[in-house]
PDB file of C-alpha atoms in Angstrom:
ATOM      1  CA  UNK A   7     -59.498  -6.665 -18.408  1.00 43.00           C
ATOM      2  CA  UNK A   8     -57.846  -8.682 -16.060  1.00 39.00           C
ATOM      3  CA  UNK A   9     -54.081  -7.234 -16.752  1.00 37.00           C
ATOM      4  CA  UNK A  10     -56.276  -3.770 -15.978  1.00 30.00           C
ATOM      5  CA  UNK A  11     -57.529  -5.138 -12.602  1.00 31.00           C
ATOM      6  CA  UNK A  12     -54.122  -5.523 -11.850  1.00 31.00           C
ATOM      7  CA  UNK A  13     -52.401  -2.874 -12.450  1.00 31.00           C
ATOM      8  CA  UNK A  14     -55.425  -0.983 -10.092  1.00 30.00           C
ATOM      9  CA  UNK A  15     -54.558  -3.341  -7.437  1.00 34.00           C
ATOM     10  CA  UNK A  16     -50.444  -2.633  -8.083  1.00 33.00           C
ATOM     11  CA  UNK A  17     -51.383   1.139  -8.100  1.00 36.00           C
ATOM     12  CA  UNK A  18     -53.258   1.092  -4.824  1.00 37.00           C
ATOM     13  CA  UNK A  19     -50.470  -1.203  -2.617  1.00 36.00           C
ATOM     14  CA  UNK A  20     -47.990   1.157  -3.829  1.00 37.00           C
ATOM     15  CA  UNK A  21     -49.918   4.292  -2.607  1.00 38.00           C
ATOM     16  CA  UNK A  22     -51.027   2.169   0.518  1.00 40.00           C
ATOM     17  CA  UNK A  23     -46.726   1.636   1.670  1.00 49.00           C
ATOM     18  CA  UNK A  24     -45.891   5.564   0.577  1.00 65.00           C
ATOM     19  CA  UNK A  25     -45.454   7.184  -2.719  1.00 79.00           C
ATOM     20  CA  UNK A  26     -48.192  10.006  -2.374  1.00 86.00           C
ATOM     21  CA  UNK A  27     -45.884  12.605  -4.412  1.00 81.00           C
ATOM     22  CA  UNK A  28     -46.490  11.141  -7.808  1.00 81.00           C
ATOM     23  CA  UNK A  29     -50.080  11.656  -7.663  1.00 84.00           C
ATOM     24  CA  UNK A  30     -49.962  14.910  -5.596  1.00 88.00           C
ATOM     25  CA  UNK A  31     -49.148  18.457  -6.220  1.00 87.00           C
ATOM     26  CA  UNK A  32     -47.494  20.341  -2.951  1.00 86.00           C
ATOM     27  CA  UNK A  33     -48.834  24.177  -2.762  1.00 86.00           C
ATOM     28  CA  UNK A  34     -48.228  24.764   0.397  1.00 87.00           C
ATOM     29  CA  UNK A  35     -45.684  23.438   3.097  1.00 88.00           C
ATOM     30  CA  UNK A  36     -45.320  25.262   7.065  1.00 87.00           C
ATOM     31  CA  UNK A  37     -42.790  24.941   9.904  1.00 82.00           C
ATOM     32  CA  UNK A  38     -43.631  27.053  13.052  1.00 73.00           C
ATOM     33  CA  UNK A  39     -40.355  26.708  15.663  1.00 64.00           C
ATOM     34  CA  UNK A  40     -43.070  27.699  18.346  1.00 62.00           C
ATOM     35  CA  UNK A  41     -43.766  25.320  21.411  1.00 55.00           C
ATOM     36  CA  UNK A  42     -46.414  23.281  18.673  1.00 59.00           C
ATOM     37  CA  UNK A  43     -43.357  22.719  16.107  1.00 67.00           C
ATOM     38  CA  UNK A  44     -45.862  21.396  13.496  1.00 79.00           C
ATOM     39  CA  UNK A  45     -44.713  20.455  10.355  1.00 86.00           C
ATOM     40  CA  UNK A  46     -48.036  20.848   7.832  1.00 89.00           C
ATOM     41  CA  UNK A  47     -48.262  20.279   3.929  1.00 90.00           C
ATOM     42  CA  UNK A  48     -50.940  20.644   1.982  1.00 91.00           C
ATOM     43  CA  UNK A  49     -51.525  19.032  -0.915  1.00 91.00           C
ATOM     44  CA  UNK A  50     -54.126  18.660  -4.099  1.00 92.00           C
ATOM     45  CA  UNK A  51     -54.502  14.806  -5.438  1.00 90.00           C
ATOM     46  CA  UNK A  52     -56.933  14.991  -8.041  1.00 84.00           C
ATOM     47  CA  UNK A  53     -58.668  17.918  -6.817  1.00 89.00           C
ATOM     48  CA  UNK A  54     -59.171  16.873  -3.573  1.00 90.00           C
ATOM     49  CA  UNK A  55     -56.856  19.037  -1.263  1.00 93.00           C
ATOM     50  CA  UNK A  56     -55.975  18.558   2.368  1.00 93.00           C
ATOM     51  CA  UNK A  57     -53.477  18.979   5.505  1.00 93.00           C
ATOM     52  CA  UNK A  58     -51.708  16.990   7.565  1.00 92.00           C
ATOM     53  CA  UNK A  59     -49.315  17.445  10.222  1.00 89.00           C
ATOM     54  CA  UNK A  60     -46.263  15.761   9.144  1.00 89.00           C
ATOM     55  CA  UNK A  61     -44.674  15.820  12.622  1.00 87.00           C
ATOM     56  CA  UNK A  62     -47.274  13.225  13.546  1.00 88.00           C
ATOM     57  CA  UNK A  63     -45.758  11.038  11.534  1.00 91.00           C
ATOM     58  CA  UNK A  64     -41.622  11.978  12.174  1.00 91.00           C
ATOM     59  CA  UNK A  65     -39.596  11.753  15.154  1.00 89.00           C
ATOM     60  CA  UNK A  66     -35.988  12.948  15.783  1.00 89.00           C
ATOM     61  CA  UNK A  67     -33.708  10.208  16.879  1.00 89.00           C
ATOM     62  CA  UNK A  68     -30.434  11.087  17.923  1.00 90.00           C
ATOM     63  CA  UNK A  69     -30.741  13.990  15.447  1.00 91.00           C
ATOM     64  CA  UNK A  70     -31.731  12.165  11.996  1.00 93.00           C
ATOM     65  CA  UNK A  71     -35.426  12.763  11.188  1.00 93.00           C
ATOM     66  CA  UNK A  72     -37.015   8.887  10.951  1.00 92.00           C
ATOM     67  CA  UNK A  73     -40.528   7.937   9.604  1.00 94.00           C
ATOM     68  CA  UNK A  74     -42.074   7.348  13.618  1.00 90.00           C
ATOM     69  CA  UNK A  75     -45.778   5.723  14.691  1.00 88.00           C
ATOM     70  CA  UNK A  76     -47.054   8.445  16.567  1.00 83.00           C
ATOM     71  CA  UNK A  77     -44.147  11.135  15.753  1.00 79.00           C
ATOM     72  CA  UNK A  78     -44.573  13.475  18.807  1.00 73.00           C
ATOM     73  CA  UNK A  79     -41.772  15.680  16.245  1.00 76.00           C
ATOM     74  CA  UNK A  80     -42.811  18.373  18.336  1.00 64.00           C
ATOM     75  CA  UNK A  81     -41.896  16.900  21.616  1.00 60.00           C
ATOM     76  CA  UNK A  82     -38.785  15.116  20.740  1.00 58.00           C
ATOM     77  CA  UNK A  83     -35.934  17.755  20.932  1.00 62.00           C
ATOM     78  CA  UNK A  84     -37.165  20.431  18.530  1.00 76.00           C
ATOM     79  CA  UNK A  85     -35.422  20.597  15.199  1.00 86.00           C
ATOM     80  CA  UNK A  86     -36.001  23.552  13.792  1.00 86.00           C
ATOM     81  CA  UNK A  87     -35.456  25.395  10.168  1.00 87.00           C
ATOM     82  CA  UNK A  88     -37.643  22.693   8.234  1.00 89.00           C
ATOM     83  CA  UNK A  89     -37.770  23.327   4.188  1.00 88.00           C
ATOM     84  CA  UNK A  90     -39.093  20.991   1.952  1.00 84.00           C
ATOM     85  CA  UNK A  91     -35.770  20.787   0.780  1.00 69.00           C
ATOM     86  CA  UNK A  92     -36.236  19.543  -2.526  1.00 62.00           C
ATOM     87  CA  UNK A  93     -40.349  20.086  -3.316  1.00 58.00           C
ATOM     88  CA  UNK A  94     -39.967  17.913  -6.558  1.00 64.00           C
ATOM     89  CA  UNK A  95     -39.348  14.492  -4.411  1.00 72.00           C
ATOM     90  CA  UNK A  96     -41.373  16.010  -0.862  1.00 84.00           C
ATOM     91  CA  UNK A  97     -38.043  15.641   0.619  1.00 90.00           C
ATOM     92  CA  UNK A  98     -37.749  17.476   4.336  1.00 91.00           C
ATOM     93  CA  UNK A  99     -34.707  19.026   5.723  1.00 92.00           C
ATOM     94  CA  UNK A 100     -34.236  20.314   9.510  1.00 91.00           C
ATOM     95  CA  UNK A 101     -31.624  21.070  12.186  1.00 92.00           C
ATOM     96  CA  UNK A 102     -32.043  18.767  14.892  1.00 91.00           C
ATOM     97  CA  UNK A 103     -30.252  18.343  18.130  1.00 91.00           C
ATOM     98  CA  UNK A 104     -28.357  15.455  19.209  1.00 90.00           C
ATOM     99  CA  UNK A 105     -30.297  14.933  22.413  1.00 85.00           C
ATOM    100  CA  UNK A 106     -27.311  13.286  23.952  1.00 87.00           C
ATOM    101  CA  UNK A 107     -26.873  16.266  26.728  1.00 86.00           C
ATOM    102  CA  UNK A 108     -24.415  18.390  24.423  1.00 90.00           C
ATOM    103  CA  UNK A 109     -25.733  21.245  22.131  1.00 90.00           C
ATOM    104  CA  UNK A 110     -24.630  20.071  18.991  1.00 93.00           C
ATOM    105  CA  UNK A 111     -27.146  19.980  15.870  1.00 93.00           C
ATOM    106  CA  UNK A 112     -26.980  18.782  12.402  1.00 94.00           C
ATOM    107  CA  UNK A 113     -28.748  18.392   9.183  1.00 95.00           C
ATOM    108  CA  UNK A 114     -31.084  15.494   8.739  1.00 94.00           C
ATOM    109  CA  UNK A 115     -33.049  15.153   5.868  1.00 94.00           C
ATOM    110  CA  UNK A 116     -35.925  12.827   4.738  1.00 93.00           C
ATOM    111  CA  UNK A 117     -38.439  11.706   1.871  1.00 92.00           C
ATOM    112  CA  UNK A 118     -41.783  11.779   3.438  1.00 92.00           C
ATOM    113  CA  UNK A 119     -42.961  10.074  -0.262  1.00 90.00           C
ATOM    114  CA  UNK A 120     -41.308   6.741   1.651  1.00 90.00           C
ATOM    115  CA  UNK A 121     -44.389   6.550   4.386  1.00 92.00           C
ATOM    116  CA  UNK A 122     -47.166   8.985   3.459  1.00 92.00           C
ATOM    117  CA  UNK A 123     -48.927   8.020   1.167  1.00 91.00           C
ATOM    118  CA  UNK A 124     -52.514   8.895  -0.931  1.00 90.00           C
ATOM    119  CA  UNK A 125     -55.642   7.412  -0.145  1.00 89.00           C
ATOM    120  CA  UNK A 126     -58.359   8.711  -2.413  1.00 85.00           C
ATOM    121  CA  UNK A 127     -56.912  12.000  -1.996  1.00 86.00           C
ATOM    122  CA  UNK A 128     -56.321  11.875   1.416  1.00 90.00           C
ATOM    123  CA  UNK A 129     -52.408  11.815   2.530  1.00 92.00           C
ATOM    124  CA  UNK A 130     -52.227   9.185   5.480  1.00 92.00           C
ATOM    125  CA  UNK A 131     -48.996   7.642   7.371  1.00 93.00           C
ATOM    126  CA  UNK A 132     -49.232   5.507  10.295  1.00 91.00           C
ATOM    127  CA  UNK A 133     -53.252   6.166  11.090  1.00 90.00           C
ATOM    128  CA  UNK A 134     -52.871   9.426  10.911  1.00 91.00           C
ATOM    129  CA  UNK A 135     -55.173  11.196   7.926  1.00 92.00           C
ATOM    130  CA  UNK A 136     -54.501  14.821   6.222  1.00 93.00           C
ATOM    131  CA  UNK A 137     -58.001  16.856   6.995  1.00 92.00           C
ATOM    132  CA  UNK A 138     -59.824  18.531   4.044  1.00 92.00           C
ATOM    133  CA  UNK A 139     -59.375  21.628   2.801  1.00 90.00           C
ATOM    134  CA  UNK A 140     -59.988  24.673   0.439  1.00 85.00           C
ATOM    135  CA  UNK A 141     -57.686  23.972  -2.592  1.00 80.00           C
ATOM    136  CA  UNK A 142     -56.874  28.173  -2.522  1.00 72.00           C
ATOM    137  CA  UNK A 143     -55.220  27.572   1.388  1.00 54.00           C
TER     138      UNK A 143
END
């Protein structure tokens, strides 16, 4: 019982520090490149499915996409063509500028399962909480 009690405990640190993609399915992922520039996912963990805006969570620094308190993704240079590029390991690719006053761009890519993670269903990363949905979005 107690070796039980632990492994609970284990199971919910690890989903409290990131690692919601082994307990979630992705069905749906969005990237507008509109003046919002959201990033949103949603997700089904154990029947309970939700959203979140990812880009609340990201920030582009010096073109490299970095896990961010606060993200403001959408106000921090604008990368834009953002694919879950690998949907197996919720890893996200975009083109992101510099932002060091020339126009180049490059790829930066990033596993969101390092800093979201699942909290009875709901994804979460830095305060931020995914909001409820209908499982058929």
């Amino acid at each position: 019982m107690l070796a039980l009690v632990f492994i609970l405990a284990l199971a919910r640190l690890i989903s409290a520090e990131g690692g919601f993609f082994g307990m979630c399915d992705i069905f749906g992922f969005e990237s507008s490149n509109d003046q919002f520039n959201q990033l949103l996912i949603d997700v089904n963990c154990n029947g309970n499915c939700s959203r979140m805006n990812v880009g609340s969570c990201v920030a582009n620094i010096g073109g490299t996409l970095t896990p961010w308190p606060n993200g403001q993704f959408s106000l921090q240079g604008g990368c834009r063509n953002c694919v879950l590029y690998n949907p197996r390991n919720a890893s996200l690719e975009c083109a992101c500028p510099l932002n060091d006053g020339t126009n180049i761009w490059r790829y930066s890519q990033l596993d969101l399962n390092l800093f979201i993670s699942n909290d009875y269903g709901a994804l979460t990363c830095y305060g931020f909480t995914s909001v409820p949905t209908n499982c058929s979005v």
